[in-house]
XYZ file of C-alpha atoms in Angstrom:
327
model
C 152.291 87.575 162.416
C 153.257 83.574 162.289
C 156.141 82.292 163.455
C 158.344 82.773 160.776
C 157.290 86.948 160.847
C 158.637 86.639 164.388
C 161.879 85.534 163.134
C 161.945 87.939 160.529
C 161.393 91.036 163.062
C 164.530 89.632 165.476
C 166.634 89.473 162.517
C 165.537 93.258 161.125
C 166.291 94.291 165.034
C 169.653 92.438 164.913
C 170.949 93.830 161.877
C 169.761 97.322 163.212
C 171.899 97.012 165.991
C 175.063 96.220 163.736
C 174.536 98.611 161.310
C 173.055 101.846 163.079
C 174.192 101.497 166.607
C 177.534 99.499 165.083
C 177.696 97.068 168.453
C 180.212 94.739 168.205
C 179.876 91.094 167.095
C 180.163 89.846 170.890
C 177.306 92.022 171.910
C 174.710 91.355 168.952
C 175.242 87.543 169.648
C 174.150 88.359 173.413
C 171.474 89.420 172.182
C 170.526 87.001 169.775
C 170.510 84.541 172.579
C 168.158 86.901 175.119
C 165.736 87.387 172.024
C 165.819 83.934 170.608
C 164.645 83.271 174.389
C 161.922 85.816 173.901
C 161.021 84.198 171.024
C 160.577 80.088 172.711
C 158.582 81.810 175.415
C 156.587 83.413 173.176
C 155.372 80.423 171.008
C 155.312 78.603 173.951
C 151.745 80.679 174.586
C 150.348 79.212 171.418
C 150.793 78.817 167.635
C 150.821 81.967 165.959
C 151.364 84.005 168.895
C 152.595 87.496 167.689
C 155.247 90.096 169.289
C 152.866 92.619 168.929
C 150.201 90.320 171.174
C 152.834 90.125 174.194
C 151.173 92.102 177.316
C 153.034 93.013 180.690
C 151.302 90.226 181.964
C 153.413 87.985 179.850
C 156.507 89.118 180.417
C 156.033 89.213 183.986
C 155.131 85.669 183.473
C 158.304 84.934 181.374
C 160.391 86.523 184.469
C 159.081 84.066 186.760
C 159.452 81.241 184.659
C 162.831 81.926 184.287
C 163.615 82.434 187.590
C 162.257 79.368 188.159
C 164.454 77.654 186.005
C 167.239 78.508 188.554
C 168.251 81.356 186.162
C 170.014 84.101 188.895
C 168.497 87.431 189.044
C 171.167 89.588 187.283
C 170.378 86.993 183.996
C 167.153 87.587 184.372
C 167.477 91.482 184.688
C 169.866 90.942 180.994
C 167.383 89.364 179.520
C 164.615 92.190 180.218
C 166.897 95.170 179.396
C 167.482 92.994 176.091
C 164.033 92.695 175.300
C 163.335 96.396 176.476
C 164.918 97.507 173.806
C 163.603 95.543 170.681
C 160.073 96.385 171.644
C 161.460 100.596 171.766
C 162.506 99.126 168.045
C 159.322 97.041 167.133
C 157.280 100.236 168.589
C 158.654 102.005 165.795
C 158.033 99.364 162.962
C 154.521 98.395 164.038
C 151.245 99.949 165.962
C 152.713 98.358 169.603
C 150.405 100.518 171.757
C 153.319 100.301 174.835
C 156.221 98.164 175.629
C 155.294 95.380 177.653
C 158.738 95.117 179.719
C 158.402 98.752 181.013
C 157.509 98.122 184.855
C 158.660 94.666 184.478
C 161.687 93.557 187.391
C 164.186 90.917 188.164
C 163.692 89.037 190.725
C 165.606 90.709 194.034
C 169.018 89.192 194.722
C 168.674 86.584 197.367
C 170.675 87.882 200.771
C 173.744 85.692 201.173
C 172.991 83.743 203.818
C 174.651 84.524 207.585
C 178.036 83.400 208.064
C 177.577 81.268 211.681
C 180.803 79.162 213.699
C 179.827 75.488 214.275
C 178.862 75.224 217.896
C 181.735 73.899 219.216
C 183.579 76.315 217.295
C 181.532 79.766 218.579
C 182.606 77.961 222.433
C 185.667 77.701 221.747
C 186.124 81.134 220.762
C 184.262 82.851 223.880
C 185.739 80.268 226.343
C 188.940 79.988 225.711
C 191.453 82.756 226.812
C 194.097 85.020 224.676
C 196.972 82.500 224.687
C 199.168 85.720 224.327
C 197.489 88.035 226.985
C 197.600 87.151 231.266
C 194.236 85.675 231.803
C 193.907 87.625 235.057
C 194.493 91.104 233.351
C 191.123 93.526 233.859
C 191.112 93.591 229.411
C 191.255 90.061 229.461
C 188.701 89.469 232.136
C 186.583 92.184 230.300
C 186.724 90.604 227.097
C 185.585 87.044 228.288
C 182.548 88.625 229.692
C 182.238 90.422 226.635
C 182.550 87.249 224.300
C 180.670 85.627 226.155
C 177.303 87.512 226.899
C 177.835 88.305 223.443
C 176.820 84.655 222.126
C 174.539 84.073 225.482
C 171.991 86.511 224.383
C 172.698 86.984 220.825
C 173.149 90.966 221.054
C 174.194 93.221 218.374
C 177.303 95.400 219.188
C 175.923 98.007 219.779
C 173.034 96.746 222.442
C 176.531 95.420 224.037
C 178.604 98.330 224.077
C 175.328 100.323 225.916
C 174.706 98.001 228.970
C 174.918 99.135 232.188
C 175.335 97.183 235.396
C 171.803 98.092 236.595
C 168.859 100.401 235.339
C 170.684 104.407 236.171
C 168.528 107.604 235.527
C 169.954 110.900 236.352
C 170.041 114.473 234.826
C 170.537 113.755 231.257
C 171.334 111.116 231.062
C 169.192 107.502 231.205
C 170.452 103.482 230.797
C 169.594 102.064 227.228
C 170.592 98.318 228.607
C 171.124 96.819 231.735
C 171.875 93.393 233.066
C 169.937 92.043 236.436
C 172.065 89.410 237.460
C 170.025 88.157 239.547
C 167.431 87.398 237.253
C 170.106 86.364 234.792
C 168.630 88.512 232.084
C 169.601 91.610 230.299
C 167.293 94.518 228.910
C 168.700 96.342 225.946
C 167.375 98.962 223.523
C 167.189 97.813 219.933
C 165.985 99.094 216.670
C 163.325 101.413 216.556
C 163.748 101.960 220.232
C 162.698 98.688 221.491
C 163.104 97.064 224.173
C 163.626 93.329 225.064
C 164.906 91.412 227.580
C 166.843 88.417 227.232
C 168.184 85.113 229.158
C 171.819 84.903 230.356
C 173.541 82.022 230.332
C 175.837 80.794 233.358
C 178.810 81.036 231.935
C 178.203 84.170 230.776
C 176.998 85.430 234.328
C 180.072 84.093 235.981
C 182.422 85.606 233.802
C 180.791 88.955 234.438
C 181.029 88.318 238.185
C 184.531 87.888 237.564
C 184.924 90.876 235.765
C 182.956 93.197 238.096
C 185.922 93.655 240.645
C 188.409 94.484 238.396
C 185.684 97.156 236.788
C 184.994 98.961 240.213
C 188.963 99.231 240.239
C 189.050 101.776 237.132
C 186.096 103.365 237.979
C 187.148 107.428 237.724
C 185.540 108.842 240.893
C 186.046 112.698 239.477
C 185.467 111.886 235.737
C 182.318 113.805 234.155
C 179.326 111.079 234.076
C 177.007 113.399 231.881
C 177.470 110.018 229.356
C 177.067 107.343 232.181
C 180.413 105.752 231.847
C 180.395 105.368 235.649
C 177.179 103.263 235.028
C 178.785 101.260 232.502
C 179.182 97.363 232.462
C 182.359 97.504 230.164
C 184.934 99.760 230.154
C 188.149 100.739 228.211
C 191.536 100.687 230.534
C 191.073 104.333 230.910
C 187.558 103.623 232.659
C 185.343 105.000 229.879
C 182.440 102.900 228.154
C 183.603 100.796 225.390
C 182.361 101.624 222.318
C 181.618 98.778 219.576
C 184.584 99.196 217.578
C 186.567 98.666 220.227
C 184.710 95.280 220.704
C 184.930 94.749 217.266
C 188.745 95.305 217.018
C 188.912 93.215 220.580
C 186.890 90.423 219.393
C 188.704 89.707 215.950
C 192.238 89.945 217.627
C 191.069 87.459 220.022
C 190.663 85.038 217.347
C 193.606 85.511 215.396
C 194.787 84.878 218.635
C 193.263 81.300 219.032
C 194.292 80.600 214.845
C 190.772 81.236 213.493
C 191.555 82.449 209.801
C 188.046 84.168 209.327
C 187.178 87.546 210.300
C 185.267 87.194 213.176
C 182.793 90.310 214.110
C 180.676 90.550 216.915
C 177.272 89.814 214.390
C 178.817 86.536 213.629
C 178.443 85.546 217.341
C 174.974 86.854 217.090
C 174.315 84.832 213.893
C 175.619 81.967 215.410
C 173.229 82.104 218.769
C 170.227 82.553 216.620
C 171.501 79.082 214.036
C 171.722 77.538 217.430
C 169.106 78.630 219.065
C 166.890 77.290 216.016
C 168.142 73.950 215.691
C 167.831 73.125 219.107
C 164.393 74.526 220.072
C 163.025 74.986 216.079
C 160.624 77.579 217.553
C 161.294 80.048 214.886
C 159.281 82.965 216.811
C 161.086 82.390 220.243
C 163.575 83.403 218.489
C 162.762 86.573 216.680
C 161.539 87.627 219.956
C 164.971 87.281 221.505
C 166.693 88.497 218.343
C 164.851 91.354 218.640
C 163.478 91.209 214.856
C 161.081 93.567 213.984
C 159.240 91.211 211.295
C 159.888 87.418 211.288
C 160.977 87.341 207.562
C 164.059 88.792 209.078
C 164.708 85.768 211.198
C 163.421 83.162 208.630
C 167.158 83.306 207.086
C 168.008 80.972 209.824
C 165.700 78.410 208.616
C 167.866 78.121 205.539
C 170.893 78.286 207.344
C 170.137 75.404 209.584
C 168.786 73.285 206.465
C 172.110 73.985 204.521
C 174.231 72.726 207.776
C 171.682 69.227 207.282
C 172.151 69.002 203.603
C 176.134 68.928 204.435
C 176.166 66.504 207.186
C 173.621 64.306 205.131
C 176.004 64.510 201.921
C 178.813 63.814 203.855
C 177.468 60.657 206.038
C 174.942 59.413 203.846
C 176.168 56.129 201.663
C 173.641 57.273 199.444
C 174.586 60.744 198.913
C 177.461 60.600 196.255
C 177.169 63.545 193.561
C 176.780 62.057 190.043
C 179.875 63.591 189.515
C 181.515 61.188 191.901
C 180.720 58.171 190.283
């Protein structure tokens, strides 16, 4: 089959699709455009390279070549449905032993990368009080300590939410987290049951000591402690544990409070710690260790975060740096 054979097969399959499955002119010249790039990849192999010669291996081949062209992985995953179906059709008109594409898949879509605040921006937020709420209140103190451990140690919510203000084991009950201020570290519980302990920073530890007063004051000496709210580091105004929505809730009206238009969430504070954390010490397994990341590919997202922040701060200061567009 030369060449022109090739041609002559696309154009049966074309017309096929007009006439018996009656697609519409829009979608036939779709697929023109994914076969006619079956068909460059194809003779790309070698002169006289036939349809009917195309293994899986090839078209695994023509997948990565194609995502290396930049080409995004739902194009990509087009493209193969595309040529799916003309060899079903060519299986039909020839002796094709299988179809070559069956097996074959797009690239995964790349994670969008972690949203993280600027530095000076994630300080801001956990330093600065609720310009609407009395500083001194026990929610507002409890917040601050909140906020602020939060980007300290880099926790998820939920390690948050289950800290307690030492280790506590009784009848049914047994701490998940603590903090040892002493030691200015906390121990939490993460996934898969693991535990790790992290650093706390100062500010974080004094705006827990400032906290702790107003805690012991709504302690509930009768309330039922089969849950450990008693052992609790943060508590609701009614003197149970909070739970993470309520940080959640807590932490985004605390910036709308301070005029920060994006939705903060607690996992953008944790996000931010670990962008931090990388550019200033670049030791990328430090950490996963205090992210508490199972396998380093989950903390190797950073990496590109931190490169993006360069490539913005070198476009923007660098005389050099203009887009071609620019000029």
């Amino acid at each position: 089959m030369s060449g022109d054979s090739n041609q002559a097969y696309l154009s049966s399959y074309l017309d096929s699709l007009a006439g018996q499955r009656q697609l519409s002119a829009h979608t036939i010249s779709n697929y023109a455009r994914d076969l006619k790039e079956l068909a460059s990849l194809t003779q790309a192999l070698g002169d006289g390279w036939e349809f009917a010669a195309v293994t899986h291996f090839h078209i695994r081949k023509f997948a990565a070549q194609l995502h290396s062209r930049g080409l995004n992985p739902s194009s990509i995953a087009r493209k193969l449905s595309a040529w799916r179906g003309f060899f079903e059709w060519l299986a039909e008109q020839t002796t094709l032993a299988s179809n070559p594409v069956d097996g074959v898949k797009a690239p995964k879509r790349a994670k969008p990368l972690p949203k993280a605040m600027a530095a000076d921006d994630a300080i801001h937020l956990v330093a600065s009080g609720n310009p609407l709420a009395d500083a001194g209140s026990s929610m507002a103190l409890c917040n601050h300590a909140m906020f602020e451990l939060l980007y300290s140690s880099g926790l998820r919510v939920s390690e948050l939410a289950g800290l307690d203000l030492r280790y506590h084991r009784q009848a049914g009950y047994e701490s998940a987290g603590w903090i040892d201020l002493d030691a200015a570290e906390v121990t939490v519980t993460g996934k898969g049951g693991k535990k790790r302990s992290v650093p706390v920073g100062k500010p974080a530890i004094q705006a827990i000591a400032a906290w702790l007063p107003q805690r012991q004051a709504l302690l509930k000496n009768d309330q039922d402690d089969k849950d450990g709210h008693a052992a609790a580091l943060f508590l609701t105004e009614r003197g149970t544990r909070v739970s993470p929505r309520v940080i959640q809730l807590r932490l985004k009206h605390h910036a709308q409070s301070l005029g920060i238009a994006s939705n903060v969430h607690p996992h953008v504070l944790r996000h931010s710690f670990a962008s931090h954390m990388l550019q200033g010490s670049g030791d990328l397994r430090a950490v996963q260790e205090l992210l508490g990341h199972a396998s380093i590919a989950a903390t190797q997202v950073y990496t590109s975060l931190d490169f993006q922040r360069l490539a913005q701060v070198y476009d923007a200061a660098h005389p050099r740096a203009k887009k071609i567009s620019d000029t």
